Short mmCIF file of C-alpha atoms and ligand atoms in Angstrom, two decimals:
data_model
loop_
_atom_site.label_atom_id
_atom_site.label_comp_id
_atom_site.label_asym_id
_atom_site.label_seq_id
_atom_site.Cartn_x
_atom_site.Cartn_y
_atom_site.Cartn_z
CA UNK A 1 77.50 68.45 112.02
CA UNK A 2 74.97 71.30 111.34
CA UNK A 3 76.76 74.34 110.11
CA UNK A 4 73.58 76.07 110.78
CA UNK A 5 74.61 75.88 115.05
CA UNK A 6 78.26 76.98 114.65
CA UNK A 7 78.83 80.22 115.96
CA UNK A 8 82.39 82.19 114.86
CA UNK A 9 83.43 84.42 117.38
CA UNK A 10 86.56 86.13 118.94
CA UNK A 11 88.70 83.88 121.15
CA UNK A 12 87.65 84.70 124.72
CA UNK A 13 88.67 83.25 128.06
CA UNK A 14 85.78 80.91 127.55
CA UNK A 15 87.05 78.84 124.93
CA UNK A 16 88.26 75.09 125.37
CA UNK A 17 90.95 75.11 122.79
CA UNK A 18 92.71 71.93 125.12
CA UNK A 19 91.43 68.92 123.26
CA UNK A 20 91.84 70.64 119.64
CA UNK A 21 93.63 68.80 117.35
CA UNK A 22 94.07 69.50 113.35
CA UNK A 23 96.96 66.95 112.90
CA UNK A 24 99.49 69.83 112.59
CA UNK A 25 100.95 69.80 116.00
CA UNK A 26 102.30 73.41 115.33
CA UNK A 27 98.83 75.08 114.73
CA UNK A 28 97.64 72.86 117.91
CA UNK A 29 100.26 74.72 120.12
CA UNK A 30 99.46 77.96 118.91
CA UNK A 31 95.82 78.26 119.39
CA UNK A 32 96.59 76.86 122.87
CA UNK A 33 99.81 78.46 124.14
CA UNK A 34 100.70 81.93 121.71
CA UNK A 35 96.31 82.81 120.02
CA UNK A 36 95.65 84.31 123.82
CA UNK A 37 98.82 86.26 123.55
CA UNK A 38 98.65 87.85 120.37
CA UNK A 39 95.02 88.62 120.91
CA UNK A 40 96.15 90.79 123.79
CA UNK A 41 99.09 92.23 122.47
CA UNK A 42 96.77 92.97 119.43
CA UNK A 43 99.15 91.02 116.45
CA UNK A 44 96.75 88.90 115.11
CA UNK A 45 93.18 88.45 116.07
CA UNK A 46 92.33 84.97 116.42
CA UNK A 47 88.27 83.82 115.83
CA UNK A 48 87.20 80.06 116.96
CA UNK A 49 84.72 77.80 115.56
CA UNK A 50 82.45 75.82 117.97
CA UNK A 51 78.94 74.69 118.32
CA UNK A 52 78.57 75.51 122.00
CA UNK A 53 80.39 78.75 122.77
CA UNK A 54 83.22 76.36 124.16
CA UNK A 55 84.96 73.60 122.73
CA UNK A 56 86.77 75.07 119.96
CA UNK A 57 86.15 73.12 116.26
CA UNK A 58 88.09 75.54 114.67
CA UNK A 59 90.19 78.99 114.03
CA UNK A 60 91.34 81.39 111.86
CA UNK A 61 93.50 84.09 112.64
CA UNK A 62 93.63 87.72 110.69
CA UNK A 63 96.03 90.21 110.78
CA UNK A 64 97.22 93.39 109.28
CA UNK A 65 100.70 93.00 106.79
CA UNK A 66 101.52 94.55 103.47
CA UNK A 67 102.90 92.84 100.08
CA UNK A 68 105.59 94.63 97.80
CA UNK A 69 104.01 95.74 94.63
CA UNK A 70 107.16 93.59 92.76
CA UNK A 71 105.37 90.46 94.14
CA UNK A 72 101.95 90.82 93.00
CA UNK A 73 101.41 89.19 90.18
CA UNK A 74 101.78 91.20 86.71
CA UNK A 75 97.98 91.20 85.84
CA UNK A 76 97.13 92.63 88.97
CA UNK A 77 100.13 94.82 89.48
CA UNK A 78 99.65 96.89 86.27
CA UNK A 79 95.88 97.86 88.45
CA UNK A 80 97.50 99.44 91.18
CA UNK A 81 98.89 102.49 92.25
CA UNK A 82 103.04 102.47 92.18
CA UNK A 83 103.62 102.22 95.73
CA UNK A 84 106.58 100.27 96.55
CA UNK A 85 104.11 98.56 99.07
CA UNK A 86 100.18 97.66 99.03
CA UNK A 87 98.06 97.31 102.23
CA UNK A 88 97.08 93.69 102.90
CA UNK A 89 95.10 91.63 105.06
CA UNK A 90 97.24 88.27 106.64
CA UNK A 91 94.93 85.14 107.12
CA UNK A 92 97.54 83.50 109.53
CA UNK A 93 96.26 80.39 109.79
CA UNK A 94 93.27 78.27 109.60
CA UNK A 95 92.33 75.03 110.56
CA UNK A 96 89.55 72.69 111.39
CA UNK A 97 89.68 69.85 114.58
CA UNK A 98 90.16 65.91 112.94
CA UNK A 99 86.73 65.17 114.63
CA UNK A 100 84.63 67.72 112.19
CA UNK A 101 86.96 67.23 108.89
CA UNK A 102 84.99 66.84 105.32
CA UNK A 103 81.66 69.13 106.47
CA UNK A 104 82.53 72.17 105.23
CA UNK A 105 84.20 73.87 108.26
CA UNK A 106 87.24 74.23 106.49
CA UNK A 107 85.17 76.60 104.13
CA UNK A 108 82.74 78.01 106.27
CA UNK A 109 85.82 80.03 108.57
CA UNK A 110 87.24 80.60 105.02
CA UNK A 111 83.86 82.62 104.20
CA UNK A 112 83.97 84.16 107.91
CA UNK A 113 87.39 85.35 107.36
CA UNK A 114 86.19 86.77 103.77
CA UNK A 115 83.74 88.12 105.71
CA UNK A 116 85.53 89.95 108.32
CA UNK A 117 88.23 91.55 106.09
CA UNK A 118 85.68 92.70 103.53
CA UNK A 119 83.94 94.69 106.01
CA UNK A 120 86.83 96.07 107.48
CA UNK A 121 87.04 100.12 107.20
CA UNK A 122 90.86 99.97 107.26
CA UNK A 123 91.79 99.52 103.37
CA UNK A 124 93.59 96.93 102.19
CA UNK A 125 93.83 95.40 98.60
CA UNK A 126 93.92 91.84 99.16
CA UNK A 127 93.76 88.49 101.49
CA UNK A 128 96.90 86.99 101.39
CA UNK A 129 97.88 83.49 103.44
CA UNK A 130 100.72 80.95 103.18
CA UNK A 131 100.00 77.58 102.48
CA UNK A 132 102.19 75.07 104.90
CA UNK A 133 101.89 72.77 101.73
CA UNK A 134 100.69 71.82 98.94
CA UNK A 135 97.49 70.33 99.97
CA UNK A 136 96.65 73.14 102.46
CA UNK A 137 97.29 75.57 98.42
CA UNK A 138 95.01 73.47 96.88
CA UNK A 139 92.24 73.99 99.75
CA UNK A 140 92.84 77.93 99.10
CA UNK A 141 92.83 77.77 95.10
CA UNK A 142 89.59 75.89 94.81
CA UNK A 143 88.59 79.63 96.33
CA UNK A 144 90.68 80.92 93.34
CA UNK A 145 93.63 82.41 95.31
CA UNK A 146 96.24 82.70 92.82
CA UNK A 147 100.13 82.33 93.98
CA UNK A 148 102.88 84.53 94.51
CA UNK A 149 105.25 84.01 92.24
CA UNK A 150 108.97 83.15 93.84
CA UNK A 151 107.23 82.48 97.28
CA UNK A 152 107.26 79.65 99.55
CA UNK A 153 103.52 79.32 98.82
CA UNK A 154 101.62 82.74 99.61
CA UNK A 155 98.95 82.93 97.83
CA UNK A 156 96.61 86.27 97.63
CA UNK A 157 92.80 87.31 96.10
CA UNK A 158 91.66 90.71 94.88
CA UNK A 159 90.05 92.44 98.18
CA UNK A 160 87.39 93.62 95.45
CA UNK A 161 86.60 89.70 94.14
CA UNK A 162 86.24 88.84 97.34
CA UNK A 163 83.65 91.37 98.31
CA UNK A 164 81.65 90.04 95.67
CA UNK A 165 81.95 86.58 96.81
CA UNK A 166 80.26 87.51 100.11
CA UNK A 167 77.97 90.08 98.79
CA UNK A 168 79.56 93.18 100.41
CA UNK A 169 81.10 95.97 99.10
CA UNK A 170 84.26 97.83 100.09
CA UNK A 171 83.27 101.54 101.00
CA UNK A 172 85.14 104.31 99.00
CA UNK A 173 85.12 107.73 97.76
CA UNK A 174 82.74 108.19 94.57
CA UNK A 175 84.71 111.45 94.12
C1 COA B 201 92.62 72.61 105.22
C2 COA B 201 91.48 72.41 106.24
C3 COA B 201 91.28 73.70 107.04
C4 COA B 201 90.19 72.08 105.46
O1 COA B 201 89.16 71.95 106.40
P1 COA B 201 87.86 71.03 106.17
O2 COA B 201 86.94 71.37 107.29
O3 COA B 201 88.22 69.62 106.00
O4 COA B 201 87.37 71.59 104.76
P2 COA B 201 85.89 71.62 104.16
O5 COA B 201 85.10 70.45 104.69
O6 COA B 201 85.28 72.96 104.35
O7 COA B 201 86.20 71.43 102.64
C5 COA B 201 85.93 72.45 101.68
C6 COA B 201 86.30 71.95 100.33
O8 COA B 201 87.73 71.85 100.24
C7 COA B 201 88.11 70.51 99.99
N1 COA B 201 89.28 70.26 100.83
C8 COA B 201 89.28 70.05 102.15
N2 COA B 201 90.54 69.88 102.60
C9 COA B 201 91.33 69.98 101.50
C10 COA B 201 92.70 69.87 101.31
N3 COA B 201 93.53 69.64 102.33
N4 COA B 201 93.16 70.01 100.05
C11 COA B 201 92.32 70.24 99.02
N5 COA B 201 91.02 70.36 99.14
C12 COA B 201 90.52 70.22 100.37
C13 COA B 201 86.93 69.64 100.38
O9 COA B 201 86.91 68.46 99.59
C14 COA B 201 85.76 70.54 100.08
O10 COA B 201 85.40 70.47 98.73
P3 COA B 201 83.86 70.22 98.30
O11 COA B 201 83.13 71.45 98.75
O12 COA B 201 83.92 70.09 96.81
O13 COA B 201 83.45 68.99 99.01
C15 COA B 201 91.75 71.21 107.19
O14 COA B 201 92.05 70.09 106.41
C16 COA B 201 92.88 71.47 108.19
O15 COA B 201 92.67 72.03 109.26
N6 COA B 201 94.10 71.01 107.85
C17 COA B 201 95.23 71.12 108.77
C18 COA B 201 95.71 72.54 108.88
C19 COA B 201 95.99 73.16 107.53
O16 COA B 201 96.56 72.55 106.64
N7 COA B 201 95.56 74.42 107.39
C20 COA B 201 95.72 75.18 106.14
C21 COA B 201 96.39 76.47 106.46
S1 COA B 201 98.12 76.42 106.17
#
């Protein structure tokens, strides 16, 4: 596959999302059945993956949350203001369809989603996501997202280290 003619894009009405499969019958169900939904009812904004505007390869979904500043880790904590909780940006889910596994899809939406939440004009400190397992955390920390301690397994990164990652910058007052 040539990651070169994927486009990312909003879900829209013409999206396939019938045939995708990512061997987690749960994530399956809700790109077909619930994505549509909470586009609409503006909870989560799902993006798909394809290489021809309509079968979908792949999705993400991002939404806005907030973390309490007694989970973030200590490091980071002692960096930020004392508010008892800290804007956040929720990558809901992600996931790439069995057929296009092992080509870098898996990244590539990671980037997008990067991407997306970097640019965003609505602040928010960091990208946070929960890992359904272990191997799905290991997929994230190779991106160095550290855990949450005393979570399932949410992990977060630095809105700022992530900026840099994609080469943008995160607009604020020089004042
Ligand atoms: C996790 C998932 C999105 C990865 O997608 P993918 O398209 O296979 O990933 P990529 O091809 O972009 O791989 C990127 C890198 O991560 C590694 N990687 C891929 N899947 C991994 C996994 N499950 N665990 C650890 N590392 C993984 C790859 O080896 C690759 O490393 P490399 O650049 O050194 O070769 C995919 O396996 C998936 O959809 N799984 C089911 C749903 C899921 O678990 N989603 C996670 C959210 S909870």
């Amino acid at each position: 596959m040539d990651l070169a003619a994927i486009c990312i894009e909003p879900l829209g009405s013409e999206h396939d999302r019938s045939a995708f499969s990512c061997g987690v019958p749960a994530l399956d169900r809700y790109l077909r059945e619930q994505a549509g939904q909470d586009a609409r009812r503006r909870v989560a904004a799902p993006f798909v993956a394809s290489s021809d505007r309509v079968t979908v390869l792949g999705f993400y979904t991002l939404s806005a949350t907030s973390i309490q500043l007694t989970e973030v880790p200590a490091a980071l904590a002692k960096k930020l203001p004392r508010y008892p909780r800290l804007p956040a940006t929720l990558l809901g889910r992600l996931a790439t369809d069995l057929s296009a596994r092992g080509v870098g899809l898996g990244r590539f939406l990671l980037i997008d989603a990067i991407t997306r939440a970097v640019r965003s004009e609505i602040a928010s400190f960091a990208l946070v996501l929960d890992a359904k397992d272990e191997t799905a955390a290991s997929f994230y920390e190779r991106e160095s997202f550290i855990r949450i301690p005393g979570t399932p397994i949410r992990l977060l990164r630095r809105m700022d280290d992530l900026a840099a990652l994609v080469g943008g910058s995160r607009s604020g007052a020089s004042a």
